[in-house]
mmCIF file of C-alpha atoms and ligand atoms in Angstrom:
data_model
loop_
_atom_site.group_PDB
_atom_site.id
_atom_site.type_symbol
_atom_site.label_atom_id
_atom_site.label_comp_id
_atom_site.label_asym_id
_atom_site.label_seq_id
_atom_site.Cartn_x
_atom_site.Cartn_y
_atom_site.Cartn_z
ATOM 1 C CA MET A 186 5.767 33.833 68.888
ATOM 2 C CA LYS A 187 6.166 31.172 66.328
ATOM 3 C CA HIS A 188 3.843 28.218 65.695
ATOM 4 C CA GLU A 189 3.968 25.159 63.976
ATOM 5 C CA VAL A 190 1.325 22.651 63.684
ATOM 6 C CA ARG A 191 1.403 18.532 62.509
ATOM 7 C CA GLU A 192 -1.384 15.839 61.744
ATOM 8 C CA GLU A 193 -1.188 12.656 63.564
ATOM 9 C CA VAL A 194 -3.213 9.799 63.645
ATOM 10 C CA GLY A 195 -5.098 10.577 66.535
ATOM 11 C CA GLY A 196 -5.112 14.530 65.964
ATOM 12 C CA PHE A 197 -3.293 17.772 65.211
ATOM 13 C CA VAL A 198 -0.226 18.957 67.323
ATOM 14 C CA VAL A 199 0.177 22.593 67.434
ATOM 15 C CA ALA A 200 3.403 23.323 68.874
ATOM 16 C CA PHE A 201 4.093 27.501 69.901
ATOM 17 C CA GLU A 202 7.324 28.768 70.497
ATOM 18 C CA GLY A 203 7.898 32.406 72.225
ATOM 19 C CA ASP A 204 5.999 34.515 74.037
ATOM 20 C CA VAL A 205 1.605 34.424 74.369
ATOM 21 C CA ASP A 206 1.257 37.669 75.193
ATOM 22 C CA LEU A 207 -1.734 40.752 74.196
ATOM 23 C CA GLN A 208 0.015 40.610 70.862
ATOM 24 C CA THR A 209 0.346 37.118 70.249
ATOM 25 C CA SER A 210 -2.312 35.749 71.491
ATOM 26 C CA PRO A 211 -4.733 36.830 68.858
ATOM 27 C CA ASP A 212 -2.714 34.446 66.379
ATOM 28 C CA ALA A 213 -2.743 31.429 68.598
ATOM 29 C CA ARG A 214 -6.217 31.601 68.799
ATOM 30 C CA LYS A 215 -6.531 31.769 65.478
ATOM 31 C CA VAL A 216 -4.426 28.458 65.009
ATOM 32 C CA LEU A 217 -5.915 26.789 67.637
ATOM 33 C CA LEU A 218 -9.628 27.924 66.452
ATOM 34 C CA GLU A 219 -8.700 26.426 63.037
ATOM 35 C CA CYS A 220 -7.342 23.178 63.885
ATOM 36 C CA VAL A 221 -10.275 22.604 65.855
ATOM 37 C CA GLY A 222 -12.309 23.516 63.236
ATOM 38 C CA ARG A 223 -10.951 20.597 61.386
ATOM 39 C CA GLY A 224 -12.656 18.627 63.068
ATOM 40 C CA LYS A 225 -10.298 16.692 64.958
ATOM 41 C CA SER A 226 -8.663 17.043 68.499
ATOM 42 C CA VAL A 227 -5.810 18.760 69.259
ATOM 43 C CA VAL A 228 -2.534 19.094 71.493
ATOM 44 C CA VAL A 229 -1.534 21.614 72.716
ATOM 45 C CA ASP A 230 2.714 21.953 72.743
ATOM 46 C CA LEU A 231 3.324 24.143 75.559
ATOM 47 C CA SER A 232 7.095 23.090 76.005
ATOM 48 C CA GLY A 233 8.304 26.336 73.837
ATOM 49 C CA ILE A 234 6.595 28.719 75.343
ATOM 50 C CA GLY A 235 8.443 31.308 77.933
ATOM 51 C CA TYR A 236 5.599 33.285 78.898
ATOM 52 C CA ILE A 237 1.927 32.913 78.730
ATOM 53 C CA ASP A 238 -0.460 35.737 79.617
ATOM 54 C CA SER A 239 -4.608 36.109 80.226
ATOM 55 C CA SER A 240 -5.891 35.902 77.346
ATOM 56 C CA GLY A 241 -3.473 33.253 75.618
ATOM 57 C CA VAL A 242 -5.053 31.496 78.334
ATOM 58 C CA ALA A 243 -8.250 33.118 77.363
ATOM 59 C CA SER A 244 -7.457 31.482 73.903
ATOM 60 C CA LEU A 245 -6.667 28.067 75.223
ATOM 61 C CA VAL A 246 -9.877 28.237 77.534
ATOM 62 C CA GLU A 247 -12.152 28.971 74.342
ATOM 63 C CA SER A 248 -10.172 26.678 71.912
ATOM 64 C CA PHE A 249 -11.400 23.406 74.901
ATOM 65 C CA GLN A 250 -14.186 24.328 74.683
ATOM 66 C CA THR A 251 -15.589 24.848 71.276
ATOM 67 C CA ALA A 252 -13.571 21.552 70.893
ATOM 68 C CA ARG A 253 -16.022 19.960 73.215
ATOM 69 C CA LYS A 254 -18.679 21.026 71.235
ATOM 70 C CA GLY A 255 -17.552 19.361 68.622
ATOM 71 C CA GLY A 256 -17.537 16.457 70.699
ATOM 72 C CA GLN A 257 -13.450 16.817 70.218
ATOM 73 C CA ASN A 258 -10.762 16.808 73.145
ATOM 74 C CA LEU A 259 -8.008 19.392 73.373
ATOM 75 C CA VAL A 260 -5.178 19.186 76.019
ATOM 76 C CA LEU A 261 -1.788 20.687 76.795
ATOM 77 C CA ALA A 262 1.504 19.126 76.890
ATOM 78 C CA SER A 263 4.875 19.903 78.393
ATOM 79 C CA VAL A 264 3.340 22.908 80.349
ATOM 80 C CA SER A 265 6.396 24.859 82.310
ATOM 81 C CA ASP A 266 6.192 25.529 85.907
ATOM 82 C CA GLY A 267 5.316 29.421 85.040
ATOM 83 C CA ALA A 268 2.511 28.412 82.415
ATOM 84 C CA LEU A 269 0.956 25.889 85.334
ATOM 85 C CA ARG A 270 0.868 28.785 87.770
ATOM 86 C CA VAL A 271 -1.168 31.215 84.990
ATOM 87 C CA LEU A 272 -3.334 27.884 84.556
ATOM 88 C CA LYS A 273 -3.333 28.016 88.461
ATOM 89 C CA LEU A 274 -4.333 31.251 89.136
ATOM 90 C CA ALA A 275 -7.748 30.673 87.823
ATOM 91 C CA ARG A 276 -8.268 26.942 88.741
ATOM 92 C CA LEU A 277 -7.482 25.825 85.128
ATOM 93 C CA ASN A 278 -5.137 22.989 85.859
ATOM 94 C CA LYS A 279 -8.775 21.449 87.313
ATOM 95 C CA VAL A 280 -10.077 22.336 84.168
ATOM 96 C CA PHE A 281 -7.500 21.057 81.641
ATOM 97 C CA THR A 282 -6.040 17.664 80.779
ATOM 98 C CA ILE A 283 -2.244 18.411 80.934
ATOM 99 C CA CYS A 284 0.206 16.013 79.883
ATOM 100 C CA ASP A 285 3.967 15.450 80.340
ATOM 101 C CA SER A 286 4.704 14.904 76.729
ATOM 102 C CA VAL A 287 3.378 15.076 73.352
ATOM 103 C CA GLU A 288 2.920 11.647 73.188
ATOM 104 C CA ASP A 289 1.302 11.073 76.422
ATOM 105 C CA GLY A 290 -1.054 13.905 74.595
ATOM 106 C CA LEU A 291 -2.192 11.619 71.915
ATOM 107 C CA ALA A 292 -2.465 8.689 73.768
ATOM 108 C CA ALA A 293 -4.608 10.882 76.096
ATOM 109 C CA ILE A 294 -6.443 11.712 72.948
ATOM 110 C CA GLY A 295 -6.416 8.853 71.133
ATOM 111 C CA MET B 491 20.641 55.462 84.394
ATOM 112 C CA ASN B 492 19.602 52.108 85.815
ATOM 113 C CA LYS B 493 20.747 51.995 89.318
ATOM 114 C CA HIS B 494 20.089 48.120 89.253
ATOM 115 C CA ALA B 495 18.664 46.293 86.141
ATOM 116 C CA ASN B 496 16.233 44.866 88.371
ATOM 117 C CA ASN B 497 14.515 47.761 89.449
ATOM 118 C CA VAL B 498 11.149 48.252 88.441
ATOM 119 C CA ILE B 499 10.873 51.914 90.188
ATOM 120 C CA GLU B 500 13.700 54.329 90.793
ATOM 121 C CA VAL B 501 12.640 57.438 92.727
ATOM 122 C CA GLU B 502 15.130 59.850 93.710
ATOM 123 C CA ASP B 503 14.335 62.934 96.113
ATOM 124 C CA LEU B 504 10.909 63.395 95.349
ATOM 125 C CA VAL B 505 9.297 66.596 96.449
ATOM 126 C CA THR B 506 5.340 67.314 95.501
ATOM 127 C CA HIS B 507 3.379 69.963 96.759
ATOM 128 C CA TYR B 508 -0.165 70.444 97.197
ATOM 129 C CA GLY B 509 -0.800 74.334 96.947
ATOM 130 C CA ASP B 510 1.694 75.561 99.155
ATOM 131 C CA ARG B 511 1.968 72.582 101.218
ATOM 132 C CA GLU B 512 5.144 70.387 100.745
ATOM 133 C CA ILE B 513 3.803 66.848 100.709
ATOM 134 C CA LEU B 514 6.476 64.472 100.138
ATOM 135 C CA LYS B 515 9.837 66.097 101.583
ATOM 136 C CA GLY B 516 12.545 64.298 99.307
ATOM 137 C CA VAL B 517 11.755 60.909 99.230
ATOM 138 C CA THR B 518 14.073 57.957 97.566
ATOM 139 C CA LEU B 519 13.191 54.297 96.884
ATOM 140 C CA ASP B 520 13.561 51.230 95.082
ATOM 141 C CA VAL B 521 11.019 48.575 94.019
ATOM 142 C CA HIS B 522 12.643 45.777 92.859
ATOM 143 C CA ASP B 523 11.024 43.428 90.170
ATOM 144 C CA GLY B 524 8.795 40.884 91.459
ATOM 145 C CA GLU B 525 8.583 42.213 94.929
ATOM 146 C CA ILE B 526 6.055 43.484 96.801
ATOM 147 C CA MET B 527 6.800 46.792 98.331
ATOM 148 C CA VAL B 528 4.620 47.825 101.381
ATOM 149 C CA ILE B 529 4.007 51.390 102.220
ATOM 150 C CA MET B 530 2.948 52.024 105.481
ATOM 151 C CA GLY B 531 2.914 55.107 107.831
ATOM 152 C CA GLY B 532 0.179 57.335 109.806
ATOM 153 C CA SER B 533 -3.339 59.183 108.092
ATOM 154 C CA GLY B 534 -1.515 61.915 105.863
ATOM 155 C CA SER B 535 1.657 61.128 105.716
ATOM 156 C CA GLY B 536 1.465 60.709 101.962
ATOM 157 C CA LYS B 537 1.037 57.292 100.869
ATOM 158 C CA SER B 538 -1.394 57.933 98.784
ATOM 159 C CA THR B 539 0.405 60.853 97.616
ATOM 160 C CA LEU B 540 3.516 59.368 96.717
ATOM 161 C CA LEU B 541 1.541 55.885 94.569
ATOM 162 C CA ARG B 542 -0.312 58.538 92.822
ATOM 163 C CA HIS B 543 3.308 60.051 91.740
ATOM 164 C CA LEU B 544 4.517 56.685 90.852
ATOM 165 C CA MET B 545 1.309 56.090 88.501
ATOM 166 C CA ALA B 546 2.641 59.570 86.783
ATOM 167 C CA LEU B 547 -0.590 61.093 87.463
ATOM 168 C CA GLU B 548 0.957 64.358 89.143
ATOM 169 C CA THR B 549 3.045 66.896 88.595
ATOM 170 C CA LYS B 550 6.227 67.207 91.212
ATOM 171 C CA THR B 551 7.798 69.582 92.457
ATOM 172 C CA SER B 552 11.608 68.454 92.132
ATOM 173 C CA GLY B 553 13.317 64.831 91.876
ATOM 174 C CA THR B 554 13.661 61.949 89.609
ATOM 175 C CA MET B 555 11.700 59.227 88.545
ATOM 176 C CA ARG B 556 12.236 56.218 86.565
ATOM 177 C CA ILE B 557 9.181 53.519 86.068
ATOM 178 C CA LEU B 558 10.117 50.346 84.185
ATOM 179 C CA GLY B 559 13.300 51.830 82.669
ATOM 180 C CA GLN B 560 11.554 55.003 81.822
ATOM 181 C CA ASP B 561 12.392 58.409 83.106
ATOM 182 C CA ILE B 562 8.717 60.053 83.439
ATOM 183 C CA ASP B 563 10.209 63.285 82.769
ATOM 184 C CA ASN B 564 11.003 62.650 79.079
ATOM 185 C CA LEU B 565 8.054 60.853 78.416
ATOM 186 C CA THR B 566 5.934 61.190 74.441
ATOM 187 C CA GLN B 567 2.056 61.066 74.830
ATOM 188 C CA ARG B 568 2.831 57.299 73.123
ATOM 189 C CA ASP B 569 5.407 56.050 75.775
ATOM 190 C CA PHE B 570 2.954 57.421 78.661
ATOM 191 C CA PHE B 571 0.202 55.094 76.740
ATOM 192 C CA ASP B 572 2.097 52.338 76.382
ATOM 193 C CA LEU B 573 3.743 52.404 79.912
ATOM 194 C CA ARG B 574 -0.168 53.077 80.942
ATOM 195 C CA LYS B 575 -0.577 49.466 79.759
ATOM 196 C CA LYS B 576 1.992 48.125 81.629
ATOM 197 C CA ILE B 577 0.777 49.648 85.325
ATOM 198 C CA GLY B 578 -2.259 48.332 87.050
ATOM 199 C CA VAL B 579 -4.537 50.405 89.570
ATOM 200 C CA ALA B 580 -6.486 49.447 92.358
ATOM 201 C CA PHE B 581 -7.425 53.006 94.020
ATOM 202 C CA GLN B 582 -7.920 53.502 97.459
ATOM 203 C CA GLY B 583 -11.729 54.362 96.890
ATOM 204 C CA GLY B 584 -11.943 51.189 94.247
ATOM 205 C CA ALA B 585 -14.288 53.440 92.409
ATOM 206 C CA LEU B 586 -16.479 51.555 89.135
ATOM 207 C CA PHE B 587 -18.167 53.926 86.703
ATOM 208 C CA SER B 588 -22.188 53.204 88.100
ATOM 209 C CA SER B 589 -23.775 53.367 84.677
ATOM 210 C CA MET B 590 -21.673 49.993 83.782
ATOM 211 C CA THR B 591 -22.220 46.549 84.219
ATOM 212 C CA VAL B 592 -19.421 45.141 86.480
ATOM 213 C CA GLY B 593 -17.983 43.252 83.292
ATOM 214 C CA GLU B 594 -17.872 46.141 81.277
ATOM 215 C CA ASN B 595 -15.767 47.916 84.435
ATOM 216 C CA VAL B 596 -13.587 45.218 84.397
ATOM 217 C CA MET B 597 -13.336 45.067 80.451
ATOM 218 C CA LEU B 598 -12.882 48.882 80.016
ATOM 219 C CA PRO B 599 -8.724 48.685 79.944
ATOM 220 C CA LEU B 600 -8.947 45.808 77.646
ATOM 221 C CA TYR B 601 -11.060 48.553 75.358
ATOM 222 C CA GLU B 602 -8.856 51.194 75.676
ATOM 223 C CA HIS B 603 -5.699 49.277 75.414
ATOM 224 C CA THR B 604 -5.707 46.390 72.966
ATOM 225 C CA ASP B 605 -8.208 45.156 69.802
ATOM 226 C CA LEU B 606 -8.640 41.595 70.987
ATOM 227 C CA ASP B 607 -11.196 39.769 70.279
ATOM 228 C CA GLN B 608 -14.646 39.807 72.154
ATOM 229 C CA MET B 609 -14.708 36.360 73.274
ATOM 230 C CA THR B 610 -10.864 36.475 74.195
ATOM 231 C CA MET B 611 -11.583 39.847 76.068
ATOM 232 C CA GLU B 612 -14.978 37.984 78.200
ATOM 233 C CA ILE B 613 -13.182 34.819 78.890
ATOM 234 C CA MET B 614 -10.042 37.000 79.917
ATOM 235 C CA ILE B 615 -12.664 39.426 82.385
ATOM 236 C CA ARG B 616 -14.801 36.440 83.823
ATOM 237 C CA MET B 617 -11.220 34.468 84.946
ATOM 238 C CA LYS B 618 -10.217 37.723 86.688
ATOM 239 C CA LEU B 619 -13.587 37.735 88.214
ATOM 240 C CA GLU B 620 -13.282 34.232 89.030
ATOM 241 C CA VAL B 621 -9.840 34.709 90.603
ATOM 242 C CA VAL B 622 -11.700 38.099 93.289
ATOM 243 C CA GLU B 623 -14.405 34.921 93.991
ATOM 244 C CA LEU B 624 -16.999 37.493 92.021
ATOM 245 C CA GLY B 625 -17.987 34.546 89.256
ATOM 246 C CA GLY B 626 -20.920 34.805 88.072
ATOM 247 C CA PHE B 627 -21.851 38.955 89.088
ATOM 248 C CA GLU B 628 -20.298 40.102 85.762
ATOM 249 C CA ASP B 629 -23.294 41.364 84.301
ATOM 250 C CA LEU B 630 -24.686 43.134 87.726
ATOM 251 C CA LYS B 631 -24.337 46.973 88.139
ATOM 252 C CA PRO B 632 -22.074 48.401 90.850
ATOM 253 C CA SER B 633 -25.307 49.887 92.730
ATOM 254 C CA GLU B 634 -26.134 46.059 93.631
ATOM 255 C CA LEU B 635 -22.566 44.808 95.049
ATOM 256 C CA SER B 636 -21.188 45.183 98.690
ATOM 257 C CA GLY B 637 -18.661 47.674 99.315
ATOM 258 C CA GLY B 638 -16.150 44.493 99.531
ATOM 259 C CA MET B 639 -17.318 43.227 96.113
ATOM 260 C CA ILE B 640 -16.665 46.615 94.697
ATOM 261 C CA LYS B 641 -13.262 46.747 95.782
ATOM 262 C CA ARG B 642 -12.898 42.841 94.184
ATOM 263 C CA ALA B 643 -13.825 44.409 91.262
ATOM 264 C CA ALA B 644 -12.001 46.999 91.344
ATOM 265 C CA PHE B 645 -8.701 44.757 92.433
ATOM 266 C CA ALA B 646 -10.242 42.583 88.775
ATOM 267 C CA ARG B 647 -10.209 45.442 86.640
ATOM 268 C CA ALA B 648 -6.645 46.307 87.929
ATOM 269 C CA ILE B 649 -5.225 43.377 86.962
ATOM 270 C CA VAL B 650 -6.978 42.163 83.912
ATOM 271 C CA MET B 651 -4.247 43.369 81.628
ATOM 272 C CA ASP B 652 -1.560 41.666 83.452
ATOM 273 C CA PRO B 653 0.574 44.245 84.131
ATOM 274 C CA LYS B 654 4.097 44.388 85.317
ATOM 275 C CA ILE B 655 3.540 46.579 88.203
ATOM 276 C CA LEU B 656 0.321 46.691 90.602
ATOM 277 C CA PHE B 657 -0.322 49.953 92.882
ATOM 278 C CA CYS B 658 -3.335 49.026 95.404
ATOM 279 C CA ASP B 659 -4.115 51.655 97.866
ATOM 280 C CA GLU B 660 -5.592 49.796 100.772
ATOM 281 C CA PRO B 661 -7.145 46.891 99.016
ATOM 282 C CA SER B 662 -8.517 45.260 101.732
ATOM 283 C CA ALA B 663 -10.058 48.244 103.737
ATOM 284 C CA GLY B 664 -13.731 47.270 104.524
ATOM 285 C CA LEU B 665 -13.324 43.821 103.961
ATOM 286 C CA ASP B 666 -14.412 41.113 106.147
ATOM 287 C CA PRO B 667 -10.942 39.302 107.540
ATOM 288 C CA VAL B 668 -11.643 36.401 105.213
ATOM 289 C CA VAL B 669 -11.896 38.181 102.282
ATOM 290 C CA ALA B 670 -9.105 40.228 103.156
ATOM 291 C CA SER B 671 -6.909 37.567 103.806
ATOM 292 C CA ALA B 672 -8.018 35.779 100.436
ATOM 293 C CA LEU B 673 -7.032 38.919 98.946
ATOM 294 C CA ASP B 674 -3.343 38.954 100.709
ATOM 295 C CA ASP B 675 -3.222 35.238 99.470
ATOM 296 C CA LEU B 676 -3.942 36.557 95.773
ATOM 297 C CA ILE B 677 -1.615 39.236 95.650
ATOM 298 C CA LEU B 678 0.940 36.731 96.686
ATOM 299 C CA LEU B 679 -0.045 34.433 93.915
ATOM 300 C CA LEU B 680 0.242 37.395 91.336
ATOM 301 C CA ARG B 681 3.786 38.049 92.205
ATOM 302 C CA ASP B 682 4.555 34.231 92.133
ATOM 303 C CA ALA B 683 2.757 33.225 88.953
ATOM 304 C CA MET B 684 2.962 36.311 86.890
ATOM 305 C CA GLN B 685 5.930 38.130 88.165
ATOM 306 C CA MET B 686 4.490 41.063 88.911
ATOM 307 C CA SER B 687 5.550 44.008 91.306
ATOM 308 C CA ILE B 688 3.451 45.053 93.497
ATOM 309 C CA VAL B 689 2.973 48.078 95.764
ATOM 310 C CA VAL B 690 0.246 48.326 98.212
ATOM 311 C CA VAL B 691 -0.526 50.672 100.767
ATOM 312 C CA THR B 692 -2.174 49.422 103.857
ATOM 313 C CA HIS B 693 -2.514 50.166 107.380
ATOM 314 C CA GLU B 694 -2.882 46.244 108.235
ATOM 315 C CA LEU B 695 -0.081 45.454 110.083
ATOM 316 C CA GLU B 696 -1.088 41.157 109.884
ATOM 317 C CA SER B 697 -1.655 41.681 105.943
ATOM 318 C CA ALA B 698 1.616 44.094 105.077
ATOM 319 C CA PHE B 699 3.897 41.418 107.679
ATOM 320 C CA LYS B 700 2.533 38.450 105.674
ATOM 321 C CA ILE B 701 2.643 39.784 101.914
ATOM 322 C CA ALA B 702 5.923 42.444 101.895
ATOM 323 C CA ASP B 703 8.860 41.377 100.942
ATOM 324 C CA ARG B 704 9.954 44.945 101.796
ATOM 325 C CA ILE B 705 8.274 47.820 104.223
ATOM 326 C CA THR B 706 8.472 51.478 103.150
ATOM 327 C CA VAL B 707 7.768 52.861 106.104
ATOM 328 C CA LEU B 708 6.660 56.893 105.791
ATOM 329 C CA ASP B 709 6.234 59.955 108.564
ATOM 330 C CA LYS B 710 4.846 63.012 107.353
ATOM 331 C CA GLY B 711 5.998 63.508 103.720
ATOM 332 C CA HIS B 712 9.490 61.352 105.041
ATOM 333 C CA ILE B 713 10.914 57.721 104.572
ATOM 334 C CA LEU B 714 11.792 56.432 108.137
ATOM 335 C CA MET B 715 13.044 53.363 106.815
ATOM 336 C CA VAL B 716 13.158 50.983 104.209
ATOM 337 C CA GLY B 717 13.639 47.089 105.249
ATOM 338 C CA THR B 718 12.338 43.618 104.982
ATOM 339 C CA VAL B 719 9.194 42.763 107.521
ATOM 340 C CA ASP B 720 12.220 41.636 110.384
ATOM 341 C CA GLU B 721 13.857 44.542 109.594
ATOM 342 C CA VAL B 722 11.180 46.572 110.197
ATOM 343 C CA LYS B 723 9.771 44.882 113.007
ATOM 344 C CA ASN B 724 13.275 45.244 115.085
ATOM 345 C CA SER B 725 13.905 48.461 114.331
ATOM 346 C CA THR B 726 14.518 50.736 117.297
ATOM 347 C CA ASN B 727 13.834 53.713 115.439
ATOM 348 C CA GLU B 728 10.867 55.183 117.862
ATOM 349 C CA ARG B 729 8.785 56.373 115.503
ATOM 350 C CA VAL B 730 8.620 53.172 113.422
ATOM 351 C CA TYR B 731 7.938 51.430 117.128
ATOM 352 C CA ASN B 732 5.263 53.984 117.601
ATOM 353 C CA LEU B 733 2.976 53.266 114.431
ATOM 354 C CA LEU B 734 3.498 49.358 114.487
ATOM 355 C CA ASN B 735 2.428 49.752 118.221
ATOM 356 C CA ARG B 736 -0.128 52.681 117.477
ATOM 357 C CA VAL B 737 1.111 54.371 120.368
ATOM 358 C CA PRO B 738 -0.524 57.604 119.859
ATOM 359 C CA GLU B 739 1.401 60.944 119.587
ATOM 360 C CA ASP B 740 0.226 63.200 122.106
ATOM 361 C CA GLU B 741 3.368 62.607 124.669
ATOM 362 C CA ASN B 742 4.888 65.084 122.854
ATOM 363 C CA MET B 743 2.264 67.567 121.863
ATOM 364 C CA ASP B 744 3.358 71.582 121.238
ATOM 365 C CA MET B 745 0.920 73.037 123.189
ATOM 366 C CA ASP B 746 1.400 76.343 121.958
ATOM 367 C CA GLU B 747 0.922 74.668 118.756
ATOM 368 C CA TYR B 748 -2.110 72.750 119.649
ATOM 369 C CA LEU B 749 -3.847 75.797 120.990
ATOM 370 C CA GLN B 750 -3.172 78.001 118.117
ATOM 371 C CA ARG B 751 -4.298 75.209 115.849
ATOM 372 C CA LEU B 752 -8.018 75.191 118.203
ATOM 373 C CA THR B 753 -8.154 79.120 118.598
ATOM 374 C CA GLY B 754 -6.315 80.207 115.416
ATOM 375 C CA VAL B 755 -5.134 82.716 117.873
ATOM 376 C CA GLU B 756 -0.891 83.815 117.949
ATOM 377 C CA VAL B 757 0.007 84.095 121.223
ATOM 378 C CA LYS B 758 4.120 85.732 120.979
ATOM 379 C CA GLU B 759 6.486 83.671 123.115
ATOM 380 C CA GLU B 760 7.424 86.616 125.210
ATOM 381 C CA THR B 761 3.707 87.570 126.462
ATOM 382 C CA ILE B 762 3.228 83.967 127.784
ATOM 383 C CA LEU B 763 3.249 83.668 131.463
HETATM 384 N N1 ATP C 1709 -6.125 66.457 96.227
HETATM 385 C C1 ATP C 1709 -5.489 66.957 96.828
HETATM 386 N N2 ATP C 1709 -5.320 68.333 97.352
HETATM 387 C C2 ATP C 1709 -4.647 68.489 98.375
HETATM 388 N N3 ATP C 1709 -4.204 68.147 99.520
HETATM 389 C C3 ATP C 1709 -4.178 67.004 99.463
HETATM 390 C C4 ATP C 1709 -4.588 66.530 98.052
HETATM 391 N N4 ATP C 1709 -4.543 64.978 98.166
HETATM 392 C C5 ATP C 1709 -3.754 64.893 99.561
HETATM 393 N N5 ATP C 1709 -3.614 66.063 99.897
HETATM 394 C C6 ATP C 1709 -2.785 66.223 101.244
HETATM 395 O O1 ATP C 1709 -1.514 65.506 101.107
HETATM 396 C C7 ATP C 1709 -1.026 64.928 102.371
HETATM 397 C C8 ATP C 1709 -0.724 63.623 102.200
HETATM 398 O O2 ATP C 1709 -2.264 62.718 101.768
HETATM 399 P P1 ATP C 1709 -2.206 61.432 101.697
HETATM 400 O O3 ATP C 1709 -3.422 61.378 100.752
HETATM 401 O O4 ATP C 1709 -1.373 61.271 100.354
HETATM 402 O O5 ATP C 1709 -2.202 60.754 102.775
HETATM 403 P P2 ATP C 1709 -2.379 59.017 102.874
HETATM 404 O O6 ATP C 1709 -0.692 58.779 103.395
HETATM 405 O O7 ATP C 1709 -2.813 58.417 101.999
HETATM 406 O O8 ATP C 1709 -3.460 58.804 104.305
HETATM 407 P P3 ATP C 1709 -4.690 57.660 104.300
HETATM 408 O O9 ATP C 1709 -3.922 56.999 105.068
HETATM 409 O O10 ATP C 1709 -5.274 58.584 105.257
HETATM 410 O O11 ATP C 1709 -5.185 57.417 102.848
HETATM 411 C C9 ATP C 1709 -2.773 65.287 103.719
HETATM 412 O O12 ATP C 1709 -2.283 66.479 104.289
HETATM 413 C C10 ATP C 1709 -3.824 66.014 102.578
HETATM 414 O O13 ATP C 1709 -4.587 66.890 103.181
HETATM 415 MG MG1 MG C 1710 -4.116 57.160 101.590
#
């Protein structure tokens, strides 16, 4: 899994590429919590994600709640059908704001 | 050699014994990637035995087994450990450790196989408990749960690692119909959302017909048939028909053998009047 962070006016855009699984989710978690720790809202771009497992989803949940605690937002963008099914398993599709594109995501956190 | 690239399990001519008793008498079976394979058969036909062998927990007499492409006869300790990470198991009894809380029980495989952050693990187990409708119960001890709740907690533990293959031995036995049906839905969801391959032993016909991609019918250690739900429903095999329609077996009872079993006394054929 690779990741890329870029700073936009409204907040950070974190883009992941590859699989988020037991091996790689600790990295994803670290990146997300770092961005949240910098006090801005975050758009997580999942368009490059092939597979995301529960440990990846758990990292998203933790980062989201940490953001909310700091009065920030964290939204998901370009969620694949596969990832959406995984989120739906634990009814997290109702928890996260899920946007069609990074642009929509930036609008949502703006 | 993989027969089909998309088989997660390949069993060929599996023969097993308990002591001197032959239990599985030449079982050949494939499970495809992402399918739900239901195993049916009368009590004592060898369903649980087959499952335990598929989990590489028992020593077979002969035959070959490939799990996720690996010949289980040629596994190093390391291979075995790696393989076990990709396999989830919900046993017939659904046993939990009574000294641990529900949450600790569900977390056990994560402790054993990963070095994930504590917070990640806690969220993972709470998500899985939500999925089996036990949200908020993680701090209770198994003794504080009902039988059905224990089974669901054991199921949560079986799927906590998002296994590639999930083995369930009668997951819904003893659950009320609403919860049992929810568990069927969950099994379907795990297949569809996680592309899990799932092997389910069940006696519940309705459940089998609802969830199965294919059904294997076992009878006294033999495979009677493997087929889709429709193929099994329409089977003209008498024993398959009897099993599906709960026809008792005493029509073709062997009286000599039966009396010998009851009395322990053997009567030679020529002395019988
Ligand atoms: N640990 C064991 N030691 C000795 N024999 C065993 C053991 N486990 C099972 N058996 C025997 O193997 C045969 C098959 O048992 P198995 O548990 O596989 O049946 P099953 O199809 O799962 O039945 P059920 O539907 O009742 O669970 C039975 O004759 C049983 O007595
Ligand atoms: Mg059994």
